[in-house]
Short mmCIF file of C-alpha atoms in Angstrom, two decimals:
data_model
loop_
_atom_site.label_atom_id
_atom_site.label_comp_id
_atom_site.label_asym_id
_atom_site.label_seq_id
_atom_site.Cartn_x
_atom_site.Cartn_y
_atom_site.Cartn_z
CA UNK A 1 120.78 83.71 106.62
CA UNK A 2 122.93 86.45 108.00
CA UNK A 3 126.22 84.69 107.25
CA UNK A 4 125.64 84.58 103.49
CA UNK A 5 125.89 88.37 103.37
CA UNK A 6 129.47 88.10 104.58
CA UNK A 7 130.61 86.09 101.55
CA UNK A 8 132.53 88.25 99.10
CA UNK A 9 131.08 88.73 95.61
CA UNK A 10 134.34 87.35 94.22
CA UNK A 11 133.21 83.84 95.24
CA UNK A 12 131.64 82.94 91.93
CA UNK A 13 130.93 79.30 92.84
CA UNK A 14 128.30 80.37 95.40
CA UNK A 15 124.65 80.35 94.35
CA UNK A 16 122.96 83.39 95.88
CA UNK A 17 119.27 82.81 96.53
CA UNK A 18 116.71 85.25 97.86
CA UNK A 19 113.71 83.47 99.39
CA UNK A 20 110.70 85.78 99.48
CA UNK A 21 107.00 85.57 100.29
CA UNK A 22 104.13 87.98 100.78
CA UNK A 23 103.45 89.12 104.31
CA UNK A 24 100.19 87.21 104.81
CA UNK A 25 101.79 83.94 103.77
CA UNK A 26 104.65 84.52 106.19
CA UNK A 27 102.25 85.40 109.02
CA UNK A 28 100.19 82.26 108.47
CA UNK A 29 103.35 80.14 108.30
CA UNK A 30 104.55 81.61 111.60
CA UNK A 31 101.15 81.04 113.23
CA UNK A 32 101.28 77.37 112.18
CA UNK A 33 104.92 76.78 113.02
CA UNK A 34 105.09 78.72 116.29
CA UNK A 35 101.54 78.33 117.58
CA UNK A 36 101.14 82.06 118.20
CA UNK A 37 98.37 84.50 117.37
CA UNK A 38 98.36 86.41 114.08
CA UNK A 39 99.24 89.63 115.93
CA UNK A 40 102.17 87.95 117.70
CA UNK A 41 103.35 86.45 114.41
CA UNK A 42 103.09 89.79 112.61
CA UNK A 43 104.98 91.60 115.41
CA UNK A 44 107.69 88.91 115.45
CA UNK A 45 108.13 89.04 111.67
CA UNK A 46 108.34 92.84 111.66
CA UNK A 47 111.04 92.74 114.32
CA UNK A 48 112.98 89.99 112.52
CA UNK A 49 112.70 91.86 109.20
CA UNK A 50 113.95 95.06 110.83
CA UNK A 51 116.92 93.25 112.38
CA UNK A 52 117.85 91.58 109.10
CA UNK A 53 117.48 94.84 107.16
CA UNK A 54 119.74 96.70 109.60
CA UNK A 55 122.36 93.93 109.51
CA UNK A 56 122.32 93.78 105.72
CA UNK A 57 122.67 97.53 105.38
CA UNK A 58 125.52 97.55 107.89
CA UNK A 59 127.43 94.77 106.13
CA UNK A 60 126.61 95.66 102.54
CA UNK A 61 126.33 99.43 102.89
CA UNK A 62 123.50 99.04 100.42
CA UNK A 63 120.00 97.64 100.17
CA UNK A 64 119.70 93.88 100.66
CA UNK A 65 117.02 93.89 97.93
CA UNK A 66 119.33 94.80 95.05
CA UNK A 67 118.38 92.37 92.25
CA UNK A 68 122.01 92.13 91.11
CA UNK A 69 122.91 90.61 94.47
CA UNK A 70 121.12 87.30 93.80
CA UNK A 71 121.19 84.56 91.21
CA UNK A 72 117.68 83.28 91.97
CA UNK A 73 114.58 84.72 93.63
CA UNK A 74 112.25 82.07 95.05
CA UNK A 75 108.72 83.28 95.79
CA UNK A 76 107.70 80.60 98.28
CA UNK A 77 104.13 81.87 98.60
CA UNK A 78 103.50 81.04 94.95
CA UNK A 79 105.86 78.06 94.54
CA UNK A 80 105.72 74.51 95.77
CA UNK A 81 108.80 72.88 97.22
CA UNK A 82 109.07 70.82 94.03
CA UNK A 83 109.05 74.01 91.93
CA UNK A 84 111.73 75.54 94.16
CA UNK A 85 113.92 72.47 93.72
CA UNK A 86 113.34 72.57 89.95
CA UNK A 87 114.54 76.20 89.92
CA UNK A 88 117.86 75.02 91.36
CA UNK A 89 118.13 72.13 88.94
CA UNK A 90 117.13 74.19 85.93
CA UNK A 91 113.95 72.21 85.26
CA UNK A 92 110.37 73.29 84.88
#
């Protein structure tokens, strides 16, 4: 969420995770969760992405997609919940 971007990099006991997914997966998830049309879901996601990007750039003064910023990237469109949990626990 937004608040995690405010944590200083000097906090080394914080696990920084970037949860990602392809656009179509996110649209279908929003359609299911919110009960909106695909167009409404796509528009909503674009607006939310824009807001998050602007906030991140304001706070970080850099791209929020810098790979050095995160400890783990979780591609939720290609991972099950069990696989995501295993990534945290160090299992396969």
